[in-house]
Amino acid sequence: PIQRRVETSTISATPLDFDEFSSYFRSLEVARVKTDPVPRIGPRRGAASNPACRFDRIHYEPDPERVQPVPDEPDSRPAVPTLFYRDPARRALSFNQSPDIPFDASINPYRGCEHGCIYCYARPSHEYLGFSAGLDFETRILVKQDLPELLRHELGSRSWKPQVIAIGSVTDAYQPIERRLRITRRCLEVLLDFRNPVAIVTKSTLVTRDIDLFRELARFDAIRIYLSVTTLDPALHRAMEPRAAAPSRRLAAIEELANAGIPVGVMIAPIVPGLTDHEVPSIVEAAAASGAKTARHMMLRLPHGLASLFEDWLERHYPDRKSKVMQRIRDMRNGKLNDSRFYDRMHAGGFFADQTHALFDLACRRAGLVDAVPELSIESFRRPGGDQLALFA
């Protein structure tokens, strides 16, 4: 049986062969593609299926009578492995012109994310590569191994105008593979050389590894970090964010960063109405107690194929709440699960959204978290070895 077949053009990236790279790549063992066309999902995955990419021309579904395990017999199919691919990126920086996003420039060392958060708005971006927004997003990870060198070249160009660069806008830059590849750290070293300000959002405790670099950036008002905390419920966390750090560990990371003098806040995103909205005050209180100085929040949105994936996840894990959650999402977005229009796509309105916004604001006031934070500075930007005065000519 064949699970899926793509007849559109797909990425040209090939599986990583670390023997071709320098020594910091050679220590990584890369899983190879399994021949079983319908592998077992296995533990700790967010999505339970690989729905068709919306750009596929042909999609084959497996025959249920042939792929279901026989009752009372162990399922011998291999679990879905995580595969890593070269991403032949030609540029490090991505730019957006959206009025809904508070930054213009960003870098993403990886595409796809092994954390496997079922609510991730970036899942549909994998479909542009010919992959699925489901399991492919969390098991087919593209690696931009040349990103630090590309970044250094672009920041050194006279066309670059110093501005805040966001790290991790469509992937977590500190997902598990970063522990070995250190691409994010090498990018931070480049940013420190140029003293270019950077903002990071992550749900990984690995971020504390780079405190030495953050301290230096903080000297120039050039760093801000947000730890994303969606729930404090361990059971809900395991189901919703299967490979991300436990909430208690994220709070510990906030504390470690704060004790090191790094500007750190909490990002409560996404808030799932009818599932996690009641936790907003406790998350804000716990983050403030850990040393967070500011807080942000965002309501859930379900673009493209993410809607069906999330609805399936609710059916599997919280069937009793499914109807309530989906209806409240629609109530927040004028009867839709997502609104892609500028000025509307990041905004949630209606009774339940307004109630949650008010709850968040009240929790922040009680916890003493400031609403406005100082802007990151570009005043210390420099081009190492270059003519500083030419920057502003």
Short mmCIF file of C-alpha atoms in Angstrom, two decimals:
data_model
loop_
_atom_site.label_atom_id
_atom_site.label_comp_id
_atom_site.label_asym_id
_atom_site.label_seq_id
_atom_site.Cartn_x
_atom_site.Cartn_y
_atom_site.Cartn_z
CA PRO A 1 0.00 0.00 0.00
CA ILE A 2 1.18 3.52 -0.79
CA GLN A 3 0.55 6.25 1.72
CA ARG A 4 1.13 9.34 -0.44
CA ARG A 5 2.61 10.29 -3.75
CA VAL A 6 3.62 13.77 -4.88
CA GLU A 7 3.66 14.75 -8.55
CA THR A 8 4.36 18.43 -8.01
CA SER A 9 7.90 19.76 -7.80
CA THR A 10 9.42 19.17 -4.37
CA ILE A 11 12.52 20.45 -2.63
CA SER A 12 15.89 19.65 -4.11
CA ALA A 13 17.40 19.11 -0.69
CA THR A 14 18.94 15.70 -0.11
CA PRO A 15 19.40 13.79 3.15
CA LEU A 16 22.33 15.10 5.11
CA ASP A 17 25.59 13.24 4.62
CA PHE A 18 27.62 14.51 7.51
CA ASP A 19 30.84 13.00 6.18
CA GLU A 20 30.91 15.88 3.71
CA PHE A 21 30.82 18.53 6.43
CA SER A 22 33.25 19.77 9.04
CA SER A 23 33.78 17.99 12.33
CA TYR A 24 30.84 19.56 14.17
CA PHE A 25 28.50 17.76 11.78
CA ARG A 26 30.26 14.41 11.82
CA SER A 27 29.09 13.46 15.29
CA LEU A 28 25.44 13.44 14.25
CA GLU A 29 23.78 10.18 13.35
CA VAL A 30 21.18 10.68 10.64
CA ALA A 31 18.26 8.31 10.37
CA ARG A 32 17.62 6.88 6.90
CA VAL A 33 14.29 6.63 5.17
CA LYS A 34 12.37 3.50 6.07
CA THR A 35 10.99 1.32 3.32
CA ASP A 36 7.71 0.70 5.14
CA PRO A 37 5.23 3.06 3.45
CA VAL A 38 2.86 3.15 6.43
CA PRO A 39 5.02 3.42 9.55
CA ARG A 40 3.72 3.36 13.10
CA ILE A 41 3.29 6.80 14.64
CA GLY A 42 5.15 5.87 17.80
CA PRO A 43 5.25 7.85 21.05
CA ARG A 44 5.67 11.59 21.48
CA ARG A 45 4.45 12.93 18.17
CA GLY A 46 2.01 15.80 17.87
CA ALA A 47 0.17 14.91 14.67
CA ALA A 48 -1.29 11.45 14.15
CA SER A 49 -1.37 11.56 10.36
CA ASN A 50 0.23 12.97 7.25
CA PRO A 51 -2.62 14.64 5.37
CA ALA A 52 -2.14 15.57 1.73
CA CYS A 53 -0.13 18.68 0.97
CA ARG A 54 -2.54 21.23 -0.45
CA PHE A 55 -0.31 21.56 -3.53
CA ASP A 56 -0.28 17.82 -4.31
CA ARG A 57 -1.86 16.77 -7.58
CA ILE A 58 -2.28 13.13 -6.60
CA HIS A 59 -2.71 11.63 -3.16
CA TYR A 60 -3.17 7.96 -2.37
CA GLU A 61 -4.71 6.78 0.88
CA PRO A 62 -3.63 3.45 2.40
CA ASP A 63 -6.04 0.54 2.34
CA PRO A 64 -7.22 0.22 5.97
CA GLU A 65 -7.69 -3.54 5.63
CA ARG A 66 -4.03 -3.98 4.70
CA VAL A 67 -2.28 -1.56 7.02
CA GLN A 68 -4.11 -2.01 10.32
CA PRO A 69 -2.31 -4.32 12.78
CA VAL A 70 -3.93 -7.63 13.55
CA PRO A 71 -5.67 -7.63 16.98
CA ASP A 72 -3.63 -9.17 19.80
CA GLU A 73 -0.46 -9.09 17.67
CA PRO A 74 2.32 -6.56 18.27
CA ASP A 75 2.63 -3.77 15.73
CA SER A 76 5.93 -4.52 14.04
CA ARG A 77 5.97 -1.46 11.82
CA PRO A 78 8.85 0.93 12.58
CA ALA A 79 8.10 4.22 14.29
CA VAL A 80 8.37 7.40 12.24
CA PRO A 81 12.03 8.54 12.33
CA THR A 82 13.20 12.13 12.28
CA LEU A 83 15.10 12.87 9.08
CA PHE A 84 17.32 15.87 8.44
CA TYR A 85 17.92 17.46 5.05
CA ARG A 86 20.26 20.10 3.70
CA ASP A 87 18.49 23.35 3.00
CA PRO A 88 20.42 25.01 0.15
CA ALA A 89 19.51 28.51 1.31
CA ARG A 90 21.02 31.39 -0.62
CA ARG A 91 20.07 34.10 1.85
CA ALA A 92 20.04 34.22 5.62
CA LEU A 93 17.53 37.00 6.19
CA SER A 94 13.83 36.86 5.39
CA PHE A 95 11.73 40.02 5.21
CA ASN A 96 8.03 40.58 5.62
CA GLN A 97 5.79 43.54 4.88
CA SER A 98 2.92 42.47 7.09
CA PRO A 99 1.49 45.19 9.36
CA ASP A 100 0.49 42.44 11.82
CA ILE A 101 4.03 41.32 12.69
CA PRO A 102 6.23 43.46 14.97
CA PHE A 103 9.47 42.85 13.04
CA ASP A 104 10.62 43.14 9.44
CA ALA A 105 13.67 40.84 9.37
CA SER A 106 14.09 37.30 10.68
CA ILE A 107 16.31 34.26 10.45
CA ASN A 108 15.29 30.62 10.90
CA PRO A 109 18.12 28.08 11.16
CA TYR A 110 15.71 25.21 10.50
CA ARG A 111 12.47 24.52 8.67
CA GLY A 112 10.09 22.19 10.43
CA CYS A 113 10.26 21.62 14.18
CA GLU A 114 10.74 18.42 16.12
CA HIS A 115 8.86 19.78 19.14
CA GLY A 116 5.70 18.68 17.34
CA CYS A 117 3.32 21.24 18.87
CA ILE A 118 -0.06 20.45 17.38
CA TYR A 119 -1.19 24.10 17.34
CA CYS A 120 1.83 25.50 15.47
CA TYR A 121 0.79 28.06 12.85
CA ALA A 122 3.98 27.30 10.88
CA ARG A 123 2.91 23.75 10.00
CA PRO A 124 1.33 24.75 6.64
CA SER A 125 4.64 26.33 5.56
CA HIS A 126 6.01 22.81 5.08
CA GLU A 127 3.56 22.31 2.24
CA TYR A 128 5.52 24.77 0.10
CA LEU A 129 8.32 22.19 0.19
CA GLY A 130 6.07 19.36 -1.00
CA PHE A 131 5.77 17.98 2.52
CA SER A 132 2.72 17.52 4.72
CA ALA A 133 1.75 19.87 7.54
CA GLY A 134 1.22 16.78 9.69
CA LEU A 135 3.95 14.34 10.66
CA ASP A 136 6.30 15.64 7.96
CA PHE A 137 6.53 19.00 9.73
CA GLU A 138 7.92 17.39 12.86
CA THR A 139 9.92 14.55 11.27
CA ARG A 140 11.36 16.15 8.09
CA ILE A 141 13.64 18.93 9.30
CA LEU A 142 15.58 21.12 6.88
CA VAL A 143 18.94 22.38 8.15
CA LYS A 144 20.52 25.62 6.95
CA GLN A 145 24.09 24.66 7.70
CA ASP A 146 25.57 27.72 5.93
CA LEU A 147 23.32 30.25 7.69
CA PRO A 148 26.00 31.89 9.90
CA GLU A 149 28.26 32.56 6.92
CA LEU A 150 25.37 33.93 4.86
CA LEU A 151 24.31 36.12 7.77
CA ARG A 152 27.80 37.58 8.17
CA HIS A 153 27.90 38.42 4.47
CA GLU A 154 24.50 40.13 4.52
CA LEU A 155 25.13 42.16 7.68
CA GLY A 156 28.45 43.26 6.21
CA SER A 157 26.78 44.57 3.07
CA ARG A 158 26.37 48.34 2.84
CA SER A 159 22.76 47.78 1.85
CA TRP A 160 21.96 46.42 5.33
CA LYS A 161 20.21 48.93 7.55
CA PRO A 162 20.61 47.99 11.22
CA GLN A 163 17.34 46.74 12.72
CA VAL A 164 16.02 44.11 15.10
CA ILE A 165 16.29 40.55 13.77
CA ALA A 166 13.83 37.98 15.06
CA ILE A 167 15.04 34.40 15.54
CA GLY A 168 12.55 31.56 15.47
CA SER A 169 9.52 33.07 13.74
CA VAL A 170 8.52 29.84 11.94
CA THR A 171 10.58 27.27 13.81
CA ASP A 172 12.13 26.89 17.24
CA ALA A 173 15.79 27.80 16.83
CA TYR A 174 16.60 25.74 19.94
CA GLN A 175 14.91 22.48 18.96
CA PRO A 176 16.80 19.27 19.85
CA ILE A 177 19.09 19.14 16.79
CA GLU A 178 20.56 22.54 17.75
CA ARG A 179 22.29 20.88 20.69
CA ARG A 180 24.63 19.20 18.20
CA LEU A 181 24.69 21.51 15.20
CA ARG A 182 24.96 24.84 17.10
CA ILE A 183 23.78 26.83 14.07
CA THR A 184 21.76 29.22 16.22
CA ARG A 185 24.73 29.83 18.50
CA ARG A 186 27.00 30.59 15.54
CA CYS A 187 24.41 33.05 14.22
CA LEU A 188 24.36 34.75 17.63
CA GLU A 189 28.15 35.04 17.49
CA VAL A 190 27.79 36.86 14.18
CA LEU A 191 25.11 39.16 15.58
CA LEU A 192 27.34 39.92 18.56
CA ASP A 193 30.26 40.78 16.27
CA PHE A 194 28.03 43.33 14.54
CA ARG A 195 26.20 44.27 17.76
CA ASN A 196 22.94 43.91 15.86
CA PRO A 197 19.87 43.65 18.13
CA VAL A 198 18.00 40.34 18.22
CA ALA A 199 14.72 39.06 19.68
CA ILE A 200 14.21 35.35 20.39
CA VAL A 201 11.10 33.31 21.14
CA THR A 202 11.60 29.69 22.20
CA LYS A 203 10.11 26.99 24.39
CA SER A 204 13.45 25.21 24.85
CA THR A 205 15.66 25.33 27.92
CA LEU A 206 18.66 24.98 25.60
CA VAL A 207 18.50 28.75 25.26
CA THR A 208 20.36 29.02 28.58
CA ARG A 209 23.42 27.49 26.91
CA ASP A 210 24.09 30.84 25.22
CA ILE A 211 23.94 33.06 28.29
CA ASP A 212 27.55 34.10 27.72
CA LEU A 213 26.59 35.64 24.35
CA PHE A 214 23.38 37.16 25.73
CA ARG A 215 25.33 38.94 28.48
CA GLU A 216 27.48 40.66 25.87
CA LEU A 217 24.49 41.60 23.72
CA ALA A 218 22.71 42.95 26.80
CA ARG A 219 25.56 45.42 27.30
CA PHE A 220 24.42 47.10 24.09
CA ASP A 221 20.65 46.79 24.72
CA ALA A 222 20.60 44.31 21.85
CA ILE A 223 18.83 41.22 23.20
CA ARG A 224 15.36 40.23 24.35
CA ILE A 225 14.16 36.68 24.97
CA TYR A 226 10.67 35.31 25.44
CA LEU A 227 10.02 31.82 26.78
CA SER A 228 6.78 30.46 25.36
CA VAL A 229 4.55 28.88 28.03
CA THR A 230 1.18 27.56 26.85
CA THR A 231 0.06 25.50 29.83
CA LEU A 232 1.24 24.49 33.31
CA ASP A 233 -0.67 21.21 33.16
CA PRO A 234 1.88 18.38 32.62
CA ALA A 235 -0.65 16.03 31.02
CA LEU A 236 -1.91 18.65 28.59
CA HIS A 237 1.66 19.66 27.80
CA ARG A 238 2.65 16.08 26.95
CA ALA A 239 -0.28 15.74 24.55
CA MET A 240 -0.06 19.19 22.98
CA GLU A 241 3.72 19.79 22.87
CA PRO A 242 5.12 16.24 22.97
CA ARG A 243 8.82 16.99 22.47
CA ALA A 244 9.10 20.44 24.01
CA ALA A 245 10.52 21.11 27.47
CA ALA A 246 8.17 20.71 30.42
CA PRO A 247 6.55 23.96 31.64
CA SER A 248 8.45 23.80 34.94
CA ARG A 249 11.74 23.67 33.05
CA ARG A 250 10.79 26.68 30.94
CA LEU A 251 10.05 28.65 34.10
CA ALA A 252 13.44 27.55 35.43
CA ALA A 253 15.02 28.84 32.20
CA ILE A 254 13.32 32.21 32.72
CA GLU A 255 14.78 32.33 36.22
CA GLU A 256 18.28 31.44 35.02
CA LEU A 257 18.21 34.09 32.29
CA ALA A 258 16.83 36.73 34.66
CA ASN A 259 19.50 35.95 37.28
CA ALA A 260 22.11 36.43 34.56
CA GLY A 261 20.79 39.91 33.82
CA ILE A 262 19.20 39.01 30.49
CA PRO A 263 15.94 40.82 29.58
CA VAL A 264 13.43 37.96 29.54
CA GLY A 265 9.66 37.71 29.32
CA VAL A 266 6.93 35.14 28.88
CA MET A 267 4.95 34.55 25.69
CA ILE A 268 1.57 32.91 26.36
CA ALA A 269 0.82 31.72 22.86
CA PRO A 270 -1.35 30.37 21.62
CA ILE A 271 -4.15 30.60 24.12
CA VAL A 272 -6.65 27.87 23.26
CA PRO A 273 -10.16 29.00 24.20
CA GLY A 274 -12.00 26.42 26.24
CA LEU A 275 -8.79 24.53 26.95
CA THR A 276 -6.01 26.78 28.27
CA ASP A 277 -7.57 30.24 28.66
CA HIS A 278 -8.32 29.67 32.36
CA GLU A 279 -4.57 29.19 32.98
CA VAL A 280 -3.59 32.71 31.91
CA PRO A 281 -3.42 34.20 35.46
CA SER A 282 -1.42 31.29 36.85
CA ILE A 283 1.06 31.37 33.95
CA VAL A 284 1.59 35.12 34.35
CA GLU A 285 2.05 34.74 38.13
CA ALA A 286 4.51 31.84 37.75
CA ALA A 287 6.53 33.67 35.08
CA ALA A 288 6.71 36.85 37.17
CA ALA A 289 7.85 34.84 40.20
CA SER A 290 10.59 33.33 38.02
CA GLY A 291 11.90 36.75 37.00
CA ALA A 292 10.04 37.62 33.78
CA LYS A 293 9.75 41.38 33.34
CA THR A 294 7.13 41.46 30.61
CA ALA A 295 4.46 39.27 29.04
CA ARG A 296 2.80 38.86 25.67
CA HIS A 297 -0.11 36.70 24.54
CA MET A 298 -1.84 35.56 21.37
CA MET A 299 -5.03 33.65 20.68
CA LEU A 300 -5.01 30.46 18.61
CA ARG A 301 -5.49 30.67 14.85
CA LEU A 302 -5.79 27.72 12.46
CA PRO A 303 -4.56 28.51 8.94
CA HIS A 304 -4.95 26.08 6.02
CA GLY A 305 -4.48 22.39 6.91
CA LEU A 306 -3.75 23.14 10.56
CA ALA A 307 -7.50 23.32 11.22
CA SER A 308 -8.16 19.66 10.39
CA LEU A 309 -5.01 18.53 12.23
CA PHE A 310 -6.02 20.38 15.38
CA GLU A 311 -9.61 19.16 15.19
CA ASP A 312 -8.37 15.58 14.84
CA TRP A 313 -6.08 16.10 17.84
CA LEU A 314 -9.03 17.31 19.93
CA GLU A 315 -11.04 14.26 18.89
CA ARG A 316 -8.24 11.95 20.05
CA HIS A 317 -7.30 13.67 23.30
CA TYR A 318 -10.24 15.85 24.42
CA PRO A 319 -13.36 14.68 22.59
CA ASP A 320 -15.60 16.09 25.31
CA ARG A 321 -14.22 19.59 24.70
CA LYS A 322 -13.93 19.47 20.93
CA SER A 323 -17.21 21.16 20.08
CA LYS A 324 -16.71 23.89 22.68
CA VAL A 325 -13.15 24.70 21.60
CA MET A 326 -13.88 24.79 17.87
CA GLN A 327 -16.97 26.95 18.36
CA ARG A 328 -15.08 29.46 20.49
CA ILE A 329 -12.34 29.71 17.87
CA ARG A 330 -15.01 30.55 15.29
CA ASP A 331 -16.58 33.08 17.65
CA MET A 332 -13.22 34.87 17.85
CA ARG A 333 -12.84 35.14 14.06
CA ASN A 334 -16.24 36.03 12.67
CA GLY A 335 -17.35 32.45 12.21
CA LYS A 336 -14.06 31.29 10.65
CA LEU A 337 -11.17 29.25 11.98
CA ASN A 338 -8.70 31.69 10.42
CA ASP A 339 -8.78 35.08 8.72
CA SER A 340 -5.75 35.68 6.48
CA ARG A 341 -6.42 39.36 5.77
CA PHE A 342 -3.89 41.96 6.91
CA TYR A 343 -4.89 43.69 10.16
CA ASP A 344 -7.26 40.79 10.95
CA ARG A 345 -5.21 37.59 10.85
CA MET A 346 -3.40 38.17 14.15
CA HIS A 347 -6.37 39.78 15.85
CA ALA A 348 -9.03 37.89 17.77
CA GLY A 349 -12.29 39.58 18.73
CA GLY A 350 -15.68 38.74 20.14
CA PHE A 351 -16.83 38.05 23.68
CA PHE A 352 -14.48 35.20 24.57
CA ALA A 353 -11.41 36.89 23.09
CA ASP A 354 -12.20 40.19 24.82
CA GLN A 355 -12.70 38.33 28.08
CA THR A 356 -9.30 36.64 27.72
CA HIS A 357 -7.56 39.93 26.84
CA ALA A 358 -9.03 41.53 29.97
CA LEU A 359 -8.00 38.54 32.09
CA PHE A 360 -4.45 38.78 30.75
CA ASP A 361 -4.21 42.53 31.40
CA LEU A 362 -5.49 42.12 34.96
CA ALA A 363 -3.05 39.27 35.65
CA CYS A 364 -0.11 41.37 34.39
CA ARG A 365 -1.09 44.34 36.58
CA ARG A 366 -1.35 42.14 39.64
CA ALA A 367 2.01 40.51 38.89
CA GLY A 368 3.71 43.84 38.21
CA LEU A 369 4.68 42.99 34.64
CA VAL A 370 5.20 46.11 32.55
CA ASP A 371 3.09 46.65 29.47
CA ALA A 372 5.75 48.54 27.51
CA VAL A 373 9.41 47.56 27.35
CA PRO A 374 12.34 49.67 26.08
CA GLU A 375 13.09 49.36 22.40
CA LEU A 376 16.16 47.38 21.43
CA SER A 377 18.97 49.66 20.32
CA ILE A 378 20.87 49.85 17.02
CA GLU A 379 23.18 52.59 18.31
CA SER A 380 26.08 50.20 18.91
CA PHE A 381 25.91 48.51 15.50
CA ARG A 382 29.25 48.21 13.75
CA ARG A 383 30.82 46.42 10.86
CA PRO A 384 33.90 44.67 12.23
CA GLY A 385 36.93 46.06 10.43
CA GLY A 386 34.78 48.39 8.30
CA ASP A 387 34.21 52.12 8.08
CA GLN A 388 31.66 52.90 10.80
CA LEU A 389 30.93 56.41 9.54
CA ALA A 390 29.84 55.09 6.16
CA LEU A 391 26.92 53.33 7.81
CA PHE A 392 24.79 56.44 8.01
CA ALA A 393 26.02 58.24 4.93
#
